[in-house]
Amino acid sequence: MAEQSTFTVAQLIDQAERFDVPEVQRLFTARPEWVVLLIDSLYRGIGVGAPLLWSPREGAPDSRYRCESTADYWIIDGQGRLTGTLAAFGIRPPWIAGEQWEAMGGPEREVAVAFTPLGQTNFVQYKPGERCQIRLRDLLDPGPGGLSKLLRETTGTMPDAVMIETLAVLAQRLRDAAFHVYWQDGGLRNVVDAFIRHNQRGSGRFLSREECDLAVLALSCPGLQRDIIDPAVADVAAAGFPLTLDRRRIFAVMKVLTPVKLRMCMADNPDRLRAVAYTAVAGARAVAEYLSRCGIAGDELFARRPLALVLATLFARFPQSASRDFARRWLAQALASGRYDFGGNQFADSDASAVARCTTLDDAETVLAARIAQFTEPQLDPEDLTTSHSAAGKAWTLYALACHAQTCGPVSDLADPTIGAGDPALQLHPLWPHTASRTRRTLAAYAMMTEASAERIAAVGGFTVDAYLDLRCSDQSLHAQQICRPSSDTDVEEVVRHRTVALVDMIGGFLARLEPLAPPPLVGADVALPRALETA
């Protein structure tokens, strides 16, 4: 295949061991539906773009997925197309270990040929156990008995010669389907620049600035993404925060932990870069654990995601802060103050940078307290309970904090009192799912409950008398979330209006009971700290 301009699907399958992906690449994330369309395009001769490959003359790069590699061909651009093609034929890419492939959902990308009632064929996602489907891998290698036996076992009928011929032609066209290929010249630096330029804005799923910077740093620090950042991203995603604490947020923490004068030369000191990365991912993991302990069980309940940058920097810089209550009180008051309502990213960068420059935890807490607008009795407006998009508003996060603090009593699932606030199973679900607006969501129409309770409520059309009797809700569980016992003539809109007022009072009571953000006065602060305070 040495630097040929095209190669076929059959060649890719036969020589898959010779391919790999450099560490500058992103993780494979193609959806099963996309892989089906990819195979259909290859079969029909619809262009899918030319992968960019590199055959290094000397010195192989680090692999994205494994510690050692003997690959001849490195995929600089087109990982999704080549990995997706192998996945469609039920083949695990040799450069991804079996356990990781399973965790990524790789087997779910397998594709099959399905038969319509009229005897036509089309490509679909393979579903084990479904009749009238033939896996692509079986189509290419039907085994003893050939296509005739395979069709009998799949359809349960005796196939005719036309059907057998149709599948034989289909299989051959798939084997012969070809990728056009470009080859990258030069060394590893050219490879990194090529990857970035092929994936910048305007080229499909473009790279963010942080992803571009990470690609450059991975060039000088082997294992930066694969061994340090990837495991942390997986851990926080498993904890329920794949959006709040994603790869870009972790890299942002790395940047604020690095003094400005050293940021331009981060790549020149791999040991320092590696140490900063370990510190940043420790901060990210600590945030996920801390939020869970505070009753915020995932992305759905965490508004103003830039706040995670400040918390991660605080926990990374001063690990002992994750065992103190200041962060919870600061989070609540930062949300209630409205500081992050507009320009959240800008304020988060500024606040996180100020924390990173502090020399003691007390100094950091003082800086954060000084940067929040001062108020004596913070309150929310009823409008704050409504959000015009799918993401949580600040009232939703404050409600989760108030529930965990037992502001109106211990909060539990509406049906199972043993599942309390802070349990990952307890999430916000609609009380009246069939009447909720698709464009605006109000907190007053939601309550903390398990998925099982939500399904039982939805099955009877909402939180009606039937649902109340079925769930056997206790008065305590209803009062803790300010939910009225339903009646036979319940007016949902009226109930929502009354509960809105009750929830505003509940969250206001929670905020009023918080201890003020008043850490000890500054003692021996360096010159950077007063500058941070001056910009408050």
XYZ file of C-alpha atoms in Angstrom:
536
model
C 0.000 0.000 0.000
C 3.073 2.214 0.172
C 1.790 5.728 -0.576
C -0.747 4.594 -3.172
C -3.513 7.061 -4.018
C -6.412 4.703 -3.241
C -7.036 1.580 -1.205
C -10.070 -0.624 -0.955
C -12.154 -1.781 1.979
C -10.720 -5.275 1.479
C -7.176 -3.891 1.742
C -8.052 -1.948 4.889
C -9.437 -5.090 6.510
C -6.494 -7.252 5.456
C -3.855 -4.738 6.539
C -5.541 -3.153 9.565
C -2.592 -4.193 11.783
C -0.390 -1.752 9.884
C -2.485 1.308 10.849
C -2.532 3.403 14.010
C -3.649 6.819 15.282
C -1.152 9.366 16.717
C -1.768 10.827 20.150
C -2.576 14.255 18.736
C -5.906 12.808 17.522
C -9.226 12.928 19.363
C -11.017 9.839 20.627
C -13.257 7.948 18.209
C -16.873 9.030 18.808
C -18.781 8.314 15.580
C -22.450 7.447 16.134
C -23.858 4.129 14.842
C -26.197 5.973 12.433
C -23.216 7.808 10.954
C -21.379 4.522 10.387
C -24.426 3.126 8.550
C -24.426 6.162 6.255
C -20.671 5.784 5.746
C -21.103 2.207 4.487
C -24.019 3.202 2.286
C -21.878 5.987 0.778
C -18.958 3.647 0.114
C -21.273 1.104 -1.506
C -22.944 3.679 -3.732
C -19.726 5.482 -4.652
C -20.642 8.678 -2.852
C -17.505 10.592 -1.838
C -16.622 10.440 1.860
C -13.487 12.577 1.711
C -9.890 11.470 1.491
C -8.140 10.304 4.674
C -4.724 11.846 5.323
C -2.042 9.260 6.128
C 1.589 9.540 7.176
C 4.365 7.004 6.780
C 7.251 8.269 8.966
C 10.707 7.805 7.568
C 12.153 7.519 11.073
C 10.889 7.725 14.642
C 7.249 6.700 15.077
C 4.972 8.976 17.173
C 3.138 7.942 20.321
C -0.158 6.137 19.777
C -3.497 7.596 20.912
C -4.694 4.325 22.368
C -1.680 2.150 23.228
C 1.765 2.544 24.712
C 3.692 0.759 21.935
C 3.052 0.530 18.219
C 4.729 -0.942 15.162
C 2.381 0.690 12.671
C 3.515 1.671 9.197
C 0.635 4.037 8.417
C -0.597 6.729 10.795
C -4.060 8.222 10.387
C -3.710 12.006 10.608
C -7.208 12.813 9.371
C -10.020 10.351 8.705
C -9.892 8.322 11.927
C -13.685 8.218 12.018
C -13.974 6.912 8.455
C -11.354 4.179 8.740
C -12.215 3.128 12.306
C -15.920 3.272 11.462
C -15.426 1.072 8.395
C -13.706 -1.626 10.431
C -16.378 -1.348 13.122
C -19.108 -1.760 10.497
C -17.639 -5.141 9.571
C -17.506 -6.202 13.231
C -13.736 -5.769 13.400
C -12.101 -4.167 16.415
C -9.404 -1.746 15.215
C -6.072 -3.339 16.251
C -4.882 -0.025 17.700
C -7.683 0.016 20.319
C -7.599 -2.545 23.122
C -10.601 -4.822 23.542
C -11.686 -3.455 26.926
C -11.503 0.146 25.716
C -13.331 -0.745 22.499
C -16.165 -2.215 24.548
C -16.251 0.860 26.826
C -16.439 3.134 23.771
C -19.432 1.193 22.463
C -17.433 0.042 19.445
C -19.410 -3.177 18.833
C -22.580 -1.080 18.556
C -21.256 0.341 15.267
C -21.539 -3.003 13.479
C -23.656 -2.839 10.318
C -25.926 -5.411 8.664
C -27.844 -5.822 5.416
C -31.581 -5.932 6.060
C -34.331 -7.232 3.793
C -37.533 -5.274 3.243
C -40.915 -6.997 2.785
C -40.531 -6.364 -0.963
C -37.232 -8.200 -1.070
C -35.057 -5.094 -1.306
C -31.943 -4.546 0.800
C -30.626 -1.649 2.833
C -27.930 -1.060 5.447
C -28.913 -0.862 9.125
C -27.277 -0.981 12.528
C -26.824 -4.627 13.432
C -29.146 -5.795 16.207
C -28.314 -9.288 17.505
C -31.268 -11.648 17.388
C -33.271 -9.753 14.776
C -34.344 -11.785 11.755
C -33.838 -10.762 8.138
C -30.453 -9.207 8.897
C -27.066 -10.382 7.653
C -23.956 -8.973 9.300
C -21.483 -7.473 6.835
C -18.705 -9.671 8.199
C -20.816 -12.771 7.467
C -21.654 -11.416 4.028
C -17.958 -11.204 3.126
C -17.210 -14.602 4.651
C -20.414 -16.684 4.716
C -18.584 -19.856 5.731
C -19.487 -23.457 4.768
C -22.658 -23.555 2.707
C -22.082 -20.071 1.315
C -24.708 -17.396 0.847
C -27.488 -19.925 0.280
C -27.174 -21.377 3.774
C -26.678 -17.922 5.296
C -29.895 -16.689 3.696
C -31.848 -19.735 4.857
C -30.718 -19.229 8.435
C -31.442 -15.507 8.302
C -34.807 -15.399 6.533
C -36.132 -18.859 7.337
C -37.024 -19.413 3.673
C -35.378 -21.055 0.695
C -33.563 -18.263 -1.199
C -33.810 -18.003 -4.954
C -30.931 -17.528 -7.364
C -31.724 -13.829 -7.852
C -31.400 -13.071 -4.152
C -28.144 -14.997 -3.889
C -26.729 -13.159 -6.891
C -27.853 -9.813 -5.470
C -25.992 -10.428 -2.226
C -22.917 -11.723 -4.030
C -22.734 -8.512 -6.070
C -23.326 -6.405 -2.968
C -20.505 -8.162 -1.114
C -18.089 -7.670 -3.998
C -18.936 -3.992 -4.328
C -18.240 -3.514 -0.636
C -14.862 -5.275 -0.934
C -13.940 -3.087 -3.905
C -15.218 0.194 -2.447
C -12.225 2.527 -2.361
C -10.916 5.410 -0.298
C -8.894 8.091 -2.047
C -5.875 8.904 0.118
C -3.563 11.861 0.660
C -0.115 11.365 2.152
C 1.540 13.826 4.516
C 5.215 14.676 4.025
C 7.705 15.826 6.642
C 8.085 15.208 10.336
C 5.841 15.148 13.369
C 5.429 18.921 13.542
C 3.962 18.890 10.033
C 1.642 16.106 11.148
C 0.322 18.170 14.085
C -0.210 21.246 11.913
C -1.946 19.136 9.256
C -4.277 17.609 11.850
C -5.211 21.041 13.215
C -5.759 22.606 9.793
C -7.907 19.705 8.615
C -10.099 20.049 11.684
C -10.467 23.778 12.199
C -13.759 25.655 12.030
C -15.524 25.117 8.736
C -14.288 21.545 8.290
C -17.132 19.596 9.914
C -16.541 18.750 13.579
C -13.948 21.435 14.111
C -11.368 21.584 16.865
C -11.727 24.069 19.689
C -8.766 26.264 20.519
C -8.098 24.097 23.579
C -8.065 20.923 21.469
C -5.596 22.522 19.060
C -3.330 23.494 21.943
C -3.582 20.007 23.413
C -2.561 18.489 20.096
C 0.585 20.631 20.086
C 1.420 19.771 23.711
C 0.879 16.051 23.092
C 3.660 16.299 20.538
C 6.248 17.066 23.237
C 4.693 15.165 26.149
C 3.975 11.512 25.237
C 1.001 10.100 27.114
C -0.433 13.515 28.035
C -3.861 12.737 26.597
C -3.798 8.936 26.611
C -2.461 8.341 30.128
C -3.398 11.478 32.090
C -6.330 13.386 30.613
C -8.336 10.534 29.044
C -8.733 8.552 32.314
C -9.838 11.700 34.147
C -12.389 12.549 31.444
C -13.770 9.008 31.725
C -13.941 9.225 35.535
C -15.835 12.516 35.683
C -18.172 11.343 32.916
C -18.932 8.208 34.951
C -19.659 10.487 37.912
C -22.266 12.320 35.802
C -20.328 15.384 34.614
C -19.217 14.769 30.986
C -20.188 18.325 29.971
C -19.228 20.262 33.081
C -15.738 18.753 33.329
C -14.816 17.909 29.769
C -11.386 17.847 28.133
C -11.470 21.562 27.385
C -12.247 22.460 30.984
C -9.372 20.342 32.245
C -7.009 22.026 29.815
C -8.291 25.426 30.960
C -7.317 24.449 34.517
C -3.867 23.490 33.260
C -3.479 26.928 31.697
C -4.486 28.921 34.784
C -2.189 26.798 36.951
C 0.711 27.736 34.678
C 2.171 31.253 35.172
C 1.498 33.490 32.173
C 5.177 33.909 31.341
C 5.554 30.121 31.082
C 2.445 29.344 29.027
C 4.110 30.065 25.704
C 6.833 27.531 26.460
C 4.789 24.797 28.170
C 5.842 22.341 25.472
C 9.529 22.939 26.254
C 9.329 21.300 29.678
C 7.506 17.942 29.446
C 8.102 17.094 33.112
C 6.515 20.342 34.304
C 3.687 19.923 31.805
C 3.030 16.410 33.055
C 3.007 17.608 36.692
C 0.542 20.405 35.859
C -1.699 17.929 34.027
C -1.780 15.557 37.011
C -2.646 18.477 39.297
C -5.426 19.663 36.976
C -7.075 16.243 36.633
C -6.931 15.805 40.406
C -8.838 19.070 40.717
C -11.427 17.953 38.153
C -11.999 14.640 39.914
C -12.331 16.447 43.242
C -15.005 18.752 41.796
C -17.096 15.812 40.579
C -16.879 14.169 43.996
C -17.578 17.427 45.867
C -20.633 18.340 43.798
C -22.051 14.847 44.322
C -21.597 15.233 48.076
C -23.515 18.524 47.893
C -26.515 16.928 46.197
C -25.631 17.916 42.633
C -25.687 14.503 41.003
C -24.691 15.419 37.444
C -24.708 17.892 34.571
C -28.493 18.153 34.642
C -28.350 19.905 38.020
C -25.297 22.102 37.497
C -25.908 25.531 36.021
C -23.230 28.015 34.984
C -20.665 25.395 34.008
C -17.784 27.919 33.903
C -17.992 27.835 37.711
C -16.419 24.376 37.483
C -13.178 26.008 36.287
C -12.973 28.049 39.486
C -13.752 25.069 41.708
C -11.293 22.792 39.879
C -8.546 25.402 40.181
C -9.280 25.858 43.882
C -9.193 22.103 44.565
C -6.125 21.585 42.378
C -4.196 24.443 43.995
C -5.329 23.673 47.546
C -6.522 20.034 47.815
C -7.582 20.543 51.448
C -10.318 22.918 50.251
C -12.328 19.922 49.002
C -12.913 18.918 52.638
C -14.179 22.350 53.706
C -17.627 23.918 53.368
C -16.474 27.178 51.823
C -16.812 25.934 48.226
C -20.469 24.968 48.748
C -21.314 28.343 50.272
C -19.361 30.173 47.578
C -21.113 28.215 44.824
C -24.557 29.046 46.239
C -23.798 32.721 46.705
C -22.020 33.032 43.364
C -25.158 31.733 41.660
C -27.525 33.878 43.706
C -25.416 37.020 43.246
C -25.818 36.878 39.476
C -22.086 37.386 38.894
C -21.986 34.540 36.376
C -25.322 35.222 34.680
C -23.602 37.061 31.837
C -19.999 36.750 30.715
C -19.563 33.618 32.804
C -16.475 32.392 30.961
C -14.695 35.710 31.325
C -15.392 35.961 35.050
C -14.466 32.306 35.583
C -11.104 32.791 33.862
C -10.425 35.871 35.957
C -11.474 34.271 39.256
C -9.607 31.024 38.580
C -6.448 32.915 37.660
C -6.679 34.912 40.879
C -7.023 31.696 42.899
C -4.010 30.177 41.129
C -1.848 33.167 42.157
C -2.713 32.853 45.854
C -0.187 31.404 48.272
C -2.590 30.075 50.939
C -6.102 28.684 51.001
C -7.285 31.527 53.247
C -6.019 34.008 50.672
C -7.882 32.169 47.897
C -11.132 32.131 49.858
C -10.792 35.854 50.580
C -10.296 36.626 46.896
C -13.349 34.615 45.862
C -15.495 36.170 48.596
C -14.437 39.683 47.566
C -15.365 39.051 43.935
C -18.999 38.210 44.684
C -21.419 41.096 44.842
C -22.232 41.646 48.496
C -25.802 41.063 49.663
C -27.411 40.453 53.066
C -30.582 38.567 52.128
C -30.096 37.066 48.656
C -33.348 36.271 46.925
C -34.496 34.815 43.628
C -37.264 36.143 41.425
C -39.999 33.758 40.250
C -38.658 34.262 36.703
C -35.391 32.656 37.796
C -37.185 29.324 38.092
C -37.891 29.223 34.354
C -35.289 28.492 31.715
C -35.807 28.874 27.973
C -33.486 26.008 27.020
C -32.707 22.458 28.062
C -29.781 23.347 30.349
C -30.380 23.881 34.046
C -30.848 27.431 35.301
C -29.201 28.685 38.453
C -32.388 28.081 40.467
C -32.153 24.387 39.598
C -28.693 24.106 41.140
C -29.754 26.125 44.178
C -32.794 23.860 44.548
C -30.535 20.789 44.549
C -28.334 22.408 47.215
C -31.385 23.371 49.275
C -32.784 19.832 49.060
C -29.478 18.355 50.192
C -29.383 20.842 53.093
C -32.859 19.612 54.152
C -34.196 23.167 54.096
C -37.804 21.944 54.336
C -37.005 18.504 55.702
C -35.262 15.353 54.440
C -35.747 14.955 50.676
C -36.299 11.473 49.298
C -37.785 9.728 46.304
C -41.559 10.085 46.138
C -41.980 6.301 46.354
C -38.854 5.030 48.115
C -37.863 6.933 51.276
C -34.521 5.105 51.414
C -33.265 7.030 48.344
C -32.332 10.480 49.579
C -30.812 13.717 48.247
C -27.328 13.179 46.892
C -28.083 9.693 45.607
C -27.226 9.610 41.877
C -30.539 7.875 41.226
C -32.401 10.981 42.404
C -32.758 13.448 39.519
C -35.199 16.146 38.482
C -38.107 14.730 36.492
C -41.348 16.408 35.363
C -44.431 16.051 37.539
C -46.672 16.594 34.510
C -44.635 15.343 31.515
C -47.476 15.570 29.002
C -48.268 19.226 29.714
C -44.728 20.601 30.027
C -43.740 23.125 27.373
C -41.096 21.982 24.925
C -39.462 25.398 24.722
C -39.582 26.631 28.348
C -39.062 24.691 31.538
C -40.089 25.821 35.001
C -38.568 24.276 38.087
C -41.988 24.277 39.737
C -43.114 21.550 37.310
C -40.245 19.242 38.340
C -39.319 17.266 41.427
C -36.521 15.056 42.677
C -37.361 11.408 42.032
C -35.988 8.224 40.529
C -36.500 7.170 36.942
C -38.855 4.446 38.150
C -41.090 6.955 39.962
C -41.040 9.276 36.954
C -42.217 6.427 34.708
C -45.078 5.589 37.065
C -46.156 9.245 37.094
C -45.973 9.489 33.304
C -47.997 6.280 32.932
C -51.054 7.918 34.550
C -50.656 11.288 32.849
C -48.881 13.213 35.588
C -48.867 13.691 39.355
C -52.560 12.975 39.790
C -54.481 11.303 42.579
C -53.808 7.969 40.890
C -50.070 8.637 40.881
C -50.157 9.779 44.510
C -51.931 6.602 45.577
C -49.699 4.382 43.430
C -46.460 5.893 44.784
C -47.794 6.048 48.372
C -46.106 9.407 48.883
C -45.581 10.447 52.473
C -46.552 13.940 53.601
C -42.933 14.452 54.664
C -41.542 13.673 51.207
C -44.041 16.071 49.602
C -43.417 18.884 52.084
C -39.630 18.570 51.706
C -40.043 19.534 48.030
C -43.014 21.854 48.537
C -45.370 19.631 46.534
C -49.101 19.805 47.245
C -51.138 16.621 47.557
C -53.131 16.311 44.289
C -56.913 16.366 44.145
C -59.432 15.173 41.595
C -59.880 18.713 40.233
C -56.210 19.769 40.248
C -55.447 22.735 37.964
C -51.852 22.153 36.872
C -51.163 25.786 35.970
C -52.495 26.971 39.309
C -50.451 24.363 41.168
C -47.303 25.440 39.316
C -47.938 29.105 40.188
C -48.362 28.298 43.888
C -45.339 26.012 43.949
C -43.217 28.658 42.233
C -43.791 30.991 45.175
C -43.091 28.173 47.633
C -39.817 27.223 45.923
C -38.623 30.842 45.829
C -39.210 30.977 49.584
C -37.511 27.601 50.073
C -34.364 28.614 48.174
C -34.394 32.020 49.871
C -34.506 30.301 53.245
C -31.575 28.106 52.280
C -29.504 31.114 51.211
C -30.391 33.060 54.347
C -29.104 30.238 56.544
C -25.724 30.043 54.859
C -22.800 31.270 56.840
C -21.310 34.414 55.280
C -18.213 34.153 53.148
C -15.905 35.683 55.731
C -12.546 33.905 55.847
C -9.711 35.314 57.980
C -8.111 38.626 56.912
C -5.183 38.522 54.523
C -1.857 37.934 56.172
C 1.407 38.089 54.238
C -0.205 38.040 50.797
C 2.093 38.507 47.831
C 1.770 41.381 45.340
C -0.439 39.384 42.990
C -3.249 39.127 45.515
C -3.963 42.839 45.940
C -4.128 43.153 42.140
C -6.730 40.369 42.142
C -8.750 42.197 44.773
C -8.556 45.488 42.892
C -10.360 43.884 39.922
C -13.189 42.515 42.054
